Short mmCIF file of C-alpha atoms and ligand atoms in Angstrom, two decimals:
data_model
loop_
_atom_site.label_atom_id
_atom_site.label_comp_id
_atom_site.label_asym_id
_atom_site.label_seq_id
_atom_site.Cartn_x
_atom_site.Cartn_y
_atom_site.Cartn_z
CA UNK A 1 153.33 88.66 99.66
CA UNK A 2 154.45 87.28 102.96
CA UNK A 3 155.37 89.56 105.82
CA UNK A 4 159.01 90.02 105.23
CA UNK A 5 160.13 89.92 108.79
CA UNK A 6 157.51 88.00 110.67
CA UNK A 7 159.52 85.63 112.73
CA UNK A 8 159.36 84.28 116.21
CA UNK A 9 160.79 87.50 117.55
CA UNK A 10 157.82 89.36 116.07
CA UNK A 11 155.59 88.45 119.00
CA UNK A 12 158.19 89.62 121.45
CA UNK A 13 158.62 92.90 119.57
CA UNK A 14 154.88 93.44 119.35
CA UNK A 15 154.52 92.95 123.10
CA UNK A 16 157.41 95.26 123.69
CA UNK A 17 155.82 97.97 121.56
CA UNK A 18 152.58 97.65 123.48
CA UNK A 19 154.34 98.55 126.69
CA UNK A 20 156.96 100.90 125.41
CA UNK A 21 154.79 103.84 124.36
CA UNK A 22 156.13 103.59 120.86
CA UNK A 23 159.77 103.83 121.74
CA UNK A 24 162.13 101.67 119.74
CA UNK A 25 162.87 98.36 121.35
CA UNK A 26 166.30 97.68 122.74
CA UNK A 27 168.29 94.88 121.24
CA UNK A 28 169.20 92.28 123.79
CA UNK A 29 171.93 89.65 123.65
CA UNK A 30 169.37 87.00 122.79
CA UNK A 31 168.25 88.81 119.65
CA UNK A 32 169.61 89.02 116.17
CA UNK A 33 170.55 92.49 114.93
CA UNK A 34 167.41 94.05 113.51
CA UNK A 35 167.06 97.70 112.62
CA UNK A 36 169.18 100.57 111.41
CA UNK A 37 172.90 99.85 111.00
CA UNK A 38 175.34 102.74 111.22
CA UNK A 39 178.54 102.16 109.22
CA UNK A 40 181.64 103.64 110.83
CA UNK A 41 185.14 104.08 109.41
CA UNK A 42 186.99 104.22 112.72
CA UNK A 43 189.99 106.16 111.34
CA UNK A 44 187.71 109.00 110.25
CA UNK A 45 185.09 109.00 112.97
CA UNK A 46 186.26 110.28 116.35
CA UNK A 47 189.73 110.71 117.88
CA UNK A 48 189.92 110.37 121.66
CA UNK A 49 193.64 110.98 122.22
CA UNK A 50 194.40 113.91 119.96
CA UNK A 51 196.73 112.16 117.53
CA UNK A 52 194.33 113.00 114.71
CA UNK A 53 193.46 109.37 113.99
CA UNK A 54 190.03 108.03 114.93
CA UNK A 55 189.97 105.26 117.52
CA UNK A 56 187.71 102.93 119.46
CA UNK A 57 187.54 105.19 122.51
CA UNK A 58 186.38 107.92 120.16
CA UNK A 59 183.56 105.68 118.94
CA UNK A 60 182.60 105.04 122.57
CA UNK A 61 182.38 108.78 123.16
CA UNK A 62 180.08 109.16 120.17
CA UNK A 63 177.67 106.35 121.11
CA UNK A 64 175.12 108.89 122.34
CA UNK A 65 175.09 110.39 118.88
CA UNK A 66 174.79 106.97 117.21
CA UNK A 67 171.98 106.06 119.59
CA UNK A 68 170.18 109.31 118.79
CA UNK A 69 170.16 108.24 115.13
CA UNK A 70 168.14 105.18 116.13
CA UNK A 71 170.89 102.71 115.21
CA UNK A 72 170.44 99.16 116.43
CA UNK A 73 173.94 98.21 115.39
CA UNK A 74 177.21 99.75 114.33
CA UNK A 75 179.29 98.21 111.59
CA UNK A 76 182.93 98.94 112.18
CA UNK A 77 184.96 98.84 109.00
CA UNK A 78 188.11 96.71 109.53
CA UNK A 79 189.72 97.27 112.92
CA UNK A 80 192.50 94.71 112.58
CA UNK A 81 196.22 95.43 112.26
CA UNK A 82 196.97 96.27 108.64
CA UNK A 83 199.64 98.10 106.64
CA UNK A 84 196.97 100.11 104.77
CA UNK A 85 194.84 103.03 105.90
CA UNK A 86 191.60 101.15 105.07
CA UNK A 87 192.44 97.87 106.76
CA UNK A 88 190.97 95.48 104.21
CA UNK A 89 194.38 93.75 104.03
CA UNK A 90 194.75 92.17 107.46
CA UNK A 91 197.98 91.02 109.10
CA UNK A 92 196.42 89.68 112.32
CA UNK A 93 192.80 88.62 112.54
CA UNK A 94 192.81 88.32 116.32
CA UNK A 95 193.95 91.77 117.33
CA UNK A 96 193.07 95.44 117.01
CA UNK A 97 195.02 97.97 114.97
CA UNK A 98 197.15 99.76 117.59
CA UNK A 99 196.23 103.11 116.00
CA UNK A 100 192.62 102.32 116.96
CA UNK A 101 193.29 100.92 120.42
CA UNK A 102 193.50 97.48 122.02
CA UNK A 103 191.35 94.44 122.58
CA UNK A 104 190.54 95.94 126.00
CA UNK A 105 189.24 99.10 124.29
CA UNK A 106 187.21 96.92 121.98
CA UNK A 107 185.64 95.06 124.90
CA UNK A 108 184.82 98.40 126.47
CA UNK A 109 183.12 99.48 123.25
CA UNK A 110 181.11 96.25 123.17
CA UNK A 111 179.96 96.77 126.71
CA UNK A 112 179.05 100.43 126.19
CA UNK A 113 177.19 99.72 122.94
CA UNK A 114 175.30 96.76 124.37
CA UNK A 115 174.27 98.85 127.38
CA UNK A 116 172.44 101.05 124.86
CA UNK A 117 170.88 98.12 123.04
CA UNK A 118 173.23 98.63 120.11
CA UNK A 119 174.89 95.61 118.54
CA UNK A 120 178.43 95.64 117.16
CA UNK A 121 179.32 94.14 113.79
CA UNK A 122 182.91 93.94 112.67
CA UNK A 123 184.10 93.87 109.10
CA UNK A 124 186.19 90.80 108.36
CA UNK A 125 187.81 90.34 104.98
CA UNK A 126 188.26 86.56 104.86
CA UNK A 127 188.65 86.26 101.12
CA UNK A 128 192.21 87.58 101.23
CA UNK A 129 194.92 88.58 103.66
CA UNK A 130 197.64 91.19 103.46
CA UNK A 131 200.83 90.21 101.61
CA UNK A 132 202.44 91.05 104.92
CA UNK A 133 200.39 88.51 106.88
CA UNK A 134 202.77 85.94 108.41
CA UNK A 135 200.85 83.16 106.63
CA UNK A 136 201.54 84.69 103.23
CA UNK A 137 205.15 85.45 104.04
CA UNK A 138 205.63 81.81 105.06
CA UNK A 139 203.79 80.64 101.93
CA UNK A 140 206.41 82.29 99.72
CA UNK A 141 208.64 79.29 100.52
CA UNK A 142 207.53 76.47 98.22
CA UNK A 143 207.95 73.84 100.95
CA UNK A 144 206.04 75.78 103.63
CA UNK A 145 202.90 74.22 105.11
CA UNK A 146 201.29 77.62 104.40
CA UNK A 147 201.96 77.28 100.67
CA UNK A 148 198.57 75.61 100.23
CA UNK A 149 196.80 78.34 102.24
CA UNK A 150 196.95 80.49 99.13
CA UNK A 151 196.67 79.82 95.42
CA UNK A 152 200.26 79.28 94.33
CA UNK A 153 201.10 77.72 91.02
CA UNK A 154 204.54 77.08 89.62
CA UNK A 155 205.29 78.38 86.18
CA UNK A 156 204.69 75.71 83.54
CA UNK A 157 203.05 73.32 85.99
CA UNK A 158 199.42 74.30 85.69
CA UNK A 159 196.57 74.01 83.23
CA UNK A 160 195.06 77.24 84.55
CA UNK A 161 195.28 80.24 82.26
CA UNK A 162 197.60 82.54 84.19
CA UNK A 163 197.02 85.32 81.70
CA UNK A 164 193.31 85.41 82.37
CA UNK A 165 192.01 88.95 82.72
CA UNK A 166 189.37 89.95 85.27
CA UNK A 167 188.23 93.60 85.46
CA UNK A 168 190.95 94.50 82.96
CA UNK A 169 193.74 93.23 85.13
CA UNK A 170 195.55 89.94 85.60
CA UNK A 171 194.77 88.40 88.99
CA UNK A 172 197.66 85.91 88.84
CA UNK A 173 200.71 87.76 90.17
CA UNK A 174 204.26 86.67 89.45
CA UNK A 175 206.59 86.07 92.37
CA UNK A 176 209.91 84.41 91.56
CA UNK A 177 209.15 81.41 89.36
CA UNK A 178 205.62 81.10 90.65
CA UNK A 179 202.32 82.93 90.60
CA UNK A 180 199.82 83.70 93.36
CA UNK A 181 196.21 84.67 92.92
CA UNK A 182 195.02 88.10 94.07
CA UNK A 183 191.78 89.28 92.53
CA UNK A 184 191.67 92.78 94.05
CA UNK A 185 195.26 93.91 94.31
CA UNK A 186 198.70 92.29 94.50
CA UNK A 187 198.80 93.42 98.16
CA UNK A 188 195.82 91.19 98.99
CA UNK A 189 196.41 87.53 98.05
CA UNK A 190 193.31 85.34 98.07
CA UNK A 191 193.14 82.52 100.58
CA UNK A 192 192.59 78.98 99.31
CA UNK A 193 189.30 77.74 100.71
CA UNK A 194 189.80 74.28 99.25
CA UNK A 195 192.23 73.79 102.10
CA UNK A 196 190.35 72.53 105.20
CA UNK A 197 192.95 74.19 107.44
CA UNK A 198 191.98 77.59 106.01
CA UNK A 199 188.29 76.92 106.60
CA UNK A 200 188.93 75.82 110.16
CA UNK A 201 191.08 78.88 110.85
CA UNK A 202 188.42 81.23 109.49
CA UNK A 203 185.80 79.54 111.68
CA UNK A 204 188.09 79.79 114.67
CA UNK A 205 188.63 83.53 114.06
CA UNK A 206 184.88 84.09 113.80
CA UNK A 207 184.34 82.27 117.09
CA UNK A 208 187.12 84.26 118.72
CA UNK A 209 185.26 87.54 118.07
CA UNK A 210 181.86 86.08 118.87
CA UNK A 211 183.22 84.84 122.20
CA UNK A 212 184.25 88.42 122.97
CA UNK A 213 180.65 89.46 122.37
CA UNK A 214 180.38 90.79 118.82
CA UNK A 215 176.91 90.43 117.35
CA UNK A 216 177.98 89.43 113.88
CA UNK A 217 180.10 90.24 110.90
CA UNK A 218 180.08 92.28 107.76
CA UNK A 219 181.73 89.88 105.35
CA UNK A 220 183.75 91.35 102.53
CA UNK A 221 183.78 90.04 98.98
CA UNK A 222 181.50 87.07 99.62
CA UNK A 223 181.26 86.15 95.95
CA UNK A 224 185.02 85.80 95.55
CA UNK A 225 185.65 82.88 97.92
CA UNK A 226 185.68 80.75 94.79
CA UNK A 227 186.09 83.48 92.23
CA UNK A 228 186.32 83.75 88.51
CA UNK A 229 189.84 83.26 87.29
CA UNK A 230 190.81 81.45 90.45
CA UNK A 231 189.18 78.13 89.75
CA UNK A 232 188.13 78.98 86.19
CA UNK A 233 184.96 77.00 86.69
CA UNK A 234 181.42 78.07 85.94
CA UNK A 235 179.90 77.26 89.33
CA UNK A 236 181.90 79.79 91.34
CA UNK A 237 179.00 81.58 92.99
CA UNK A 238 177.41 78.31 93.99
CA UNK A 239 180.66 77.13 95.55
CA UNK A 240 181.08 80.44 97.40
CA UNK A 241 177.50 80.23 98.67
CA UNK A 242 178.16 76.67 99.84
CA UNK A 243 181.09 77.98 101.86
CA UNK A 244 178.92 80.59 103.61
CA UNK A 245 176.28 77.97 104.34
CA UNK A 246 178.97 75.83 105.94
CA UNK A 247 180.42 78.72 107.95
CA UNK A 248 177.05 79.99 109.17
CA UNK A 249 175.96 76.51 110.21
CA UNK A 250 179.17 76.03 112.16
CA UNK A 251 178.89 79.45 113.81
CA UNK A 252 175.22 79.04 114.69
CA UNK A 253 175.74 75.80 116.56
CA UNK A 254 177.26 77.99 119.26
CA UNK A 255 175.99 81.47 118.39
CA UNK A 256 172.51 81.07 116.93
CA UNK A 257 171.89 84.83 116.69
CA UNK A 258 175.12 85.87 115.04
CA UNK A 259 174.15 88.23 112.22
CA UNK A 260 175.94 87.73 108.91
CA UNK A 261 175.86 90.66 106.50
CA UNK A 262 177.54 89.87 103.23
CA UNK A 263 178.96 92.17 100.63
CA UNK A 264 178.43 91.08 97.06
CA UNK A 265 178.71 93.78 94.44
CA UNK A 266 176.95 91.52 92.01
CA UNK A 267 173.75 91.23 89.99
CA UNK A 268 170.63 89.96 91.74
CA UNK A 269 170.98 86.35 90.62
CA UNK A 270 174.38 86.04 92.32
CA UNK A 271 173.29 87.90 95.47
CA UNK A 272 170.25 85.65 95.75
CA UNK A 273 172.53 82.62 95.55
CA UNK A 274 174.89 83.96 98.21
CA UNK A 275 172.11 84.83 100.66
CA UNK A 276 171.53 81.10 101.14
CA UNK A 277 174.19 81.11 103.83
CA UNK A 278 173.85 84.70 105.07
CA UNK A 279 171.19 86.75 106.84
CA UNK A 280 171.63 89.72 104.54
CA UNK A 281 173.47 90.76 101.43
CA UNK A 282 173.86 94.51 101.02
CA UNK A 283 171.38 95.68 98.41
CA UNK A 284 173.30 97.70 95.84
CA UNK A 285 170.18 98.04 93.67
CA UNK A 286 168.58 100.59 96.02
CA UNK A 287 171.16 103.34 95.62
CA UNK A 288 172.00 102.33 92.04
CA UNK A 289 168.39 102.85 90.98
CA UNK A 290 167.20 105.49 93.41
CA UNK A 291 169.90 108.12 93.05
CA UNK A 292 169.72 108.41 89.23
CA UNK A 293 165.92 108.52 89.51
CA UNK A 294 166.10 111.42 91.95
CA UNK A 295 168.67 113.15 89.82
CA UNK A 296 167.02 112.92 86.44
CA UNK A 297 163.55 111.42 86.87
CA UNK A 298 162.03 108.00 86.43
CA UNK A 299 159.21 105.73 87.48
CA UNK A 300 158.74 105.11 91.20
CA UNK A 301 156.48 102.20 90.33
CA UNK A 302 159.34 100.55 88.41
CA UNK A 303 161.57 101.00 91.45
CA UNK A 304 159.02 99.30 93.70
CA UNK A 305 158.62 96.47 91.17
CA UNK A 306 162.40 96.05 91.17
CA UNK A 307 162.36 95.75 94.97
CA UNK A 308 159.65 93.11 94.86
CA UNK A 309 161.75 91.10 92.43
CA UNK A 310 164.73 91.34 94.79
CA UNK A 311 162.69 90.23 97.79
CA UNK A 312 161.19 87.35 95.82
CA UNK A 313 164.58 86.11 94.67
CA UNK A 314 166.03 86.38 98.18
CA UNK A 315 163.08 84.62 99.74
CA UNK A 316 163.30 81.70 97.34
CA UNK A 317 166.91 81.26 98.46
CA UNK A 318 166.54 82.02 102.17
CA UNK A 319 163.05 82.45 103.70
CA UNK A 320 164.60 84.16 106.75
CA UNK A 321 166.56 86.74 104.76
CA UNK A 322 166.69 90.34 105.93
CA UNK A 323 167.24 92.94 103.24
CA UNK A 324 170.03 95.48 103.80
CA UNK A 325 169.30 98.58 101.72
CA UNK A 326 171.62 101.57 101.60
CA UNK A 327 172.17 104.69 99.51
CA UNK A 328 175.95 104.66 99.12
CA UNK A 329 178.89 103.06 100.88
CA UNK A 330 182.63 103.47 101.35
CA UNK A 331 183.33 102.24 97.82
CA UNK A 332 180.97 104.61 96.04
CA UNK A 333 180.61 108.32 95.50
CA UNK A 334 178.61 109.72 98.39
CA UNK A 335 174.89 110.43 98.08
CA UNK A 336 175.45 114.18 98.33
CA UNK A 337 177.84 114.01 95.39
CA UNK A 338 175.45 111.90 93.30
CA UNK A 339 172.60 114.32 94.01
CA UNK A 340 174.80 117.37 93.46
CA UNK A 341 174.08 118.69 96.93
CA UNK A 342 170.37 119.17 96.41
CA UNK A 343 169.17 118.93 99.99
CA UNK A 344 165.50 118.27 99.17
CA UNK A 345 166.59 115.27 97.10
CA UNK A 346 168.98 114.03 99.78
CA UNK A 347 166.12 114.30 102.30
CA UNK A 348 163.79 112.30 100.06
CA UNK A 349 166.48 109.66 99.53
CA UNK A 350 166.70 109.36 103.32
CA UNK A 351 162.92 109.12 103.74
CA UNK A 352 162.73 106.41 101.09
CA UNK A 353 165.61 104.41 102.59
CA UNK A 354 164.10 104.63 106.08
CA UNK A 355 160.66 103.44 105.01
CA UNK A 356 161.92 100.30 103.24
CA UNK A 357 161.97 96.83 104.83
CA UNK A 358 165.07 95.34 106.32
CA UNK A 359 168.11 96.70 108.10
CA UNK A 360 168.86 100.03 106.40
CA UNK A 361 172.51 101.03 106.50
CA UNK A 362 173.58 104.64 106.99
CA UNK A 363 177.18 105.34 106.01
CA UNK A 364 178.68 107.77 108.52
CA UNK A 365 178.41 111.38 107.39
CA UNK A 366 175.59 110.66 104.96
CA UNK A 367 173.17 112.07 107.54
CA UNK A 368 174.88 115.47 107.38
CA UNK A 369 175.30 115.44 103.62
CA UNK A 370 179.04 114.89 103.57
CA UNK A 371 180.37 114.98 100.04
CA UNK A 372 182.85 112.57 98.55
CA UNK A 373 183.84 111.35 95.12
CA UNK A 374 186.54 108.90 94.06
CA UNK A 375 189.36 108.18 94.80
CA UNK A 376 188.32 106.04 97.77
CA UNK A 377 190.13 108.16 100.35
CA UNK A 378 187.82 111.06 99.52
CA UNK A 379 184.82 108.87 100.36
CA UNK A 380 186.23 108.24 103.84
CA UNK A 381 187.19 111.70 105.08
CA UNK A 382 186.87 112.94 108.69
CA UNK A 383 183.40 113.02 110.20
CA UNK A 384 182.48 116.67 110.64
CA UNK A 385 181.45 117.23 114.25
CA UNK A 386 182.13 120.97 114.23
CA UNK A 387 181.93 123.40 117.10
CA UNK A 388 185.63 122.87 117.80
CA UNK A 389 184.86 119.31 118.87
CA UNK A 390 188.25 117.89 119.93
CA UNK A 391 187.14 114.45 118.73
CA UNK A 392 187.16 115.46 115.08
CA UNK A 393 189.82 113.45 113.26
CA UNK A 394 192.47 114.89 110.97
CA UNK A 395 193.59 111.72 109.23
CA UNK A 396 193.08 113.37 105.85
CA UNK A 397 191.98 116.76 104.62
CA UNK A 398 188.82 116.51 102.60
CA UNK A 399 188.80 118.05 99.18
CA UNK A 400 185.03 118.33 99.01
CA UNK A 401 183.67 119.17 102.45
CA UNK A 402 184.80 122.76 102.89
CA UNK A 403 181.19 123.95 103.00
CA UNK A 404 179.50 120.94 104.60
CA UNK A 405 177.65 121.96 107.75
CA UNK A 406 178.85 119.90 110.72
CA UNK A 407 176.78 117.98 113.26
CA UNK A 408 176.83 120.64 115.98
CA UNK A 409 175.27 123.26 113.70
CA UNK A 410 172.81 120.90 112.03
CA UNK A 411 171.48 119.86 115.43
CA UNK A 412 170.43 123.47 116.03
CA UNK A 413 168.53 123.69 112.75
CA UNK A 414 165.25 121.81 112.46
CA UNK A 415 165.40 122.16 108.67
CA UNK A 416 168.79 120.48 108.39
CA UNK A 417 169.40 117.14 106.71
CA UNK A 418 170.42 115.72 110.08
CA UNK A 419 167.03 116.76 111.47
CA UNK A 420 165.37 114.84 108.64
CA UNK A 421 167.39 111.75 109.56
CA UNK A 422 166.60 112.10 113.26
CA UNK A 423 162.90 112.49 112.50
CA UNK A 424 162.76 109.56 110.10
CA UNK A 425 164.80 107.15 112.21
CA UNK A 426 162.58 107.92 115.22
CA UNK A 427 159.49 107.43 113.08
CA UNK A 428 160.78 104.12 111.75
CA UNK A 429 161.68 102.81 115.19
CA UNK A 430 158.36 103.95 116.67
CA UNK A 431 156.17 102.38 113.97
CA UNK A 432 156.05 98.58 113.92
CA UNK A 433 154.80 98.66 110.32
CA UNK A 434 157.90 100.55 109.20
CA UNK A 435 160.26 98.68 111.50
CA UNK A 436 159.24 95.16 110.68
CA UNK A 437 156.07 95.18 108.57
CA UNK A 438 155.56 93.45 105.23
CA UNK A 439 156.06 95.04 101.85
CA UNK A 440 153.68 95.08 98.94
CA UNK A 441 153.46 97.27 95.88
CA UNK A 442 150.49 99.64 95.72
CA UNK A 443 149.18 99.62 92.17
CA UNK A 444 148.19 103.00 90.88
CA UNK A 445 147.49 104.61 87.53
CA UNK A 446 150.15 107.19 88.32
CA UNK A 447 153.50 105.44 87.94
CA UNK A 448 155.64 108.38 89.06
CA UNK A 449 155.34 108.01 92.87
CA UNK A 450 156.87 105.19 94.86
CA UNK A 451 153.80 103.62 96.47
CA UNK A 452 153.87 100.61 98.74
CA UNK A 453 152.18 99.04 101.73
CA UNK A 454 153.99 98.31 104.96
CA UNK A 455 151.48 96.22 106.88
CA UNK A 456 151.86 94.90 110.39
CA UNK A 457 149.14 93.03 112.27
CA UNK A 458 145.93 95.00 111.85
CA UNK A 459 147.77 98.04 110.66
CA UNK A 460 147.80 98.87 106.97
CA UNK A 461 150.27 101.60 106.18
CA UNK A 462 150.53 103.17 102.75
CA UNK A 463 153.82 104.89 102.00
CA UNK A 464 153.94 107.41 99.15
CA UNK A 465 157.03 109.24 97.90
CA UNK A 466 157.22 111.58 94.92
CA UNK A 467 160.64 111.40 93.23
CA UNK A 468 159.73 114.07 90.68
CA UNK A 469 159.95 117.83 91.02
CA UNK A 470 156.28 118.22 90.01
CA UNK A 471 153.23 117.71 92.19
CA UNK A 472 151.64 114.27 91.77
CA UNK A 473 148.20 112.97 92.60
CA UNK A 474 147.42 109.38 93.39
CA UNK A 475 144.13 107.68 94.26
CA UNK A 476 144.20 106.01 97.67
CA UNK A 477 141.73 103.74 99.50
CA UNK A 478 139.30 105.24 101.97
CA UNK A 479 139.80 105.10 105.70
CA UNK A 480 143.46 106.07 105.78
CA UNK A 481 144.82 108.85 107.97
CA UNK A 482 148.12 110.68 107.68
CA UNK A 483 150.79 109.77 110.22
CA UNK A 484 153.55 111.62 108.41
CA UNK A 485 153.48 114.34 105.77
CA UNK A 486 156.01 116.72 104.33
CA UNK A 487 154.84 120.29 103.76
CA UNK A 488 151.84 120.36 101.44
CA UNK A 489 151.36 116.58 101.22
CA UNK A 490 147.75 115.65 102.00
CA UNK A 491 144.98 113.15 101.56
CA UNK A 492 141.58 114.46 100.62
CA UNK A 493 138.52 112.53 99.38
CA UNK A 494 140.50 109.51 98.33
CA UNK A 495 143.16 111.49 96.48
CA UNK A 496 146.64 111.97 97.87
CA UNK A 497 148.52 115.02 96.71
CA UNK A 498 152.29 114.90 96.82
CA UNK A 499 154.25 118.07 96.16
CA UNK A 500 157.53 117.65 94.27
CA UNK A 501 159.92 115.46 96.31
CA UNK A 502 157.22 115.07 98.97
CA UNK A 503 156.29 112.14 101.20
CA UNK A 504 152.96 111.11 102.67
CA UNK A 505 152.46 108.12 104.96
CA UNK A 506 148.92 106.96 105.65
CA UNK A 507 147.60 104.39 108.07
CA UNK A 508 144.28 102.72 108.79
CA UNK A 509 145.05 103.21 112.50
CA UNK A 510 144.43 106.65 113.98
CA UNK A 511 146.61 105.96 116.97
CA UNK A 512 149.84 104.13 116.35
CA UNK A 513 150.99 104.18 119.92
CA UNK A 514 148.68 102.56 122.48
CA1 LIG B 601 193.48 108.65 118.11
#
């Protein structure tokens, strides 16, 4: 299988590693985001002015922490003005939510992050606006030029089925004698991308933020640009993918390294279609398959085979794709909840995530085992800094995190989950094979462990994880030496022994740092 990330930048990175004593490379403005992405919900993260609500200055003050986690980029969940707490319903795409700060604060954050070699991605929900966006308010008048910016149909004047049901709800919402289309919620009407004015405006907004210096976007709901129920055609995903191809081509004429990370909570076939016009599509399969396996057992080999199928499908669609694996995100129960707070399993989940190819995403708080289960607000509760840190937010009281150990205390404990994350992110960033090497399944008679190669140049690195509670043995080629081992994991006479939930990483190179 081809080296997943060998691109022109590979040579530059390799040279950099040679002279950097194994330290992670710094992202520069001329590079595309590559590496660990740290996902931040600004409202919950860090509060600089004591009003209890997280803000951009708070994020700036926590950049040292984010840098210590080895992040090469932060993904800020929506920062635009919005009537909701989450911000996915935007009322002004060219400004910052005043609760979070100003455009000047944002520029300061960009500068401070870039000085650390950390890129900044902002979350932009283009599929829909808020019902309170001035465009939508104007569009409520049938003769408004903004009418065609949304999907309005007059009662009795359409062949579309306005009673169509998607996800057990009706996306066509009645307003007066007309209906508008809103797939997610009646507060978030979908924009009409058949209208060239909408496309041009979206492009203009993207360029506005890129001109300020953002490194790319996390794009919400990429599969819904032409969604089911909206057009009631069969080729919706293809049409949505065509839109992203158009947008990325337009953006890249001016900003060739803008990184586009799409969200598509969809099966592989649809994600593979959408990645045509995007660098990455968040890989829901990783958490969806990994967490149940860690909870109740399963075949690591099957998991690795699944990953190969994902990479193959992506590559056929976009040879330059970058995978974006993650364990859980702001729309899902947190990892710690899924694994019922079993720290050894949470640690293994982290080690697996951080040895996979691509740009792994860490959702804030995951690294300290924050707990959260639906409703959504409980997945987005205040980051626990502890130690009377005045930056801790109070936007909501968490129902589940009464006993979660905060950052300050976990930093003092080398057995903490945070210590596992710090160790693994440093390992990943210091090892070219883990950072940007290829990926190939390692075939073994024992199908319980996850076993795969991460090869880079002359280095052949064999990564072994045991998702079961029982010790596993696996035959390995000769000439490999351990570069990382959890307690009790070892390689002896061509047989690797992995204690329950253990990890062993072997390499054909004795010295990984020149
Ligand atoms: Ca604040």
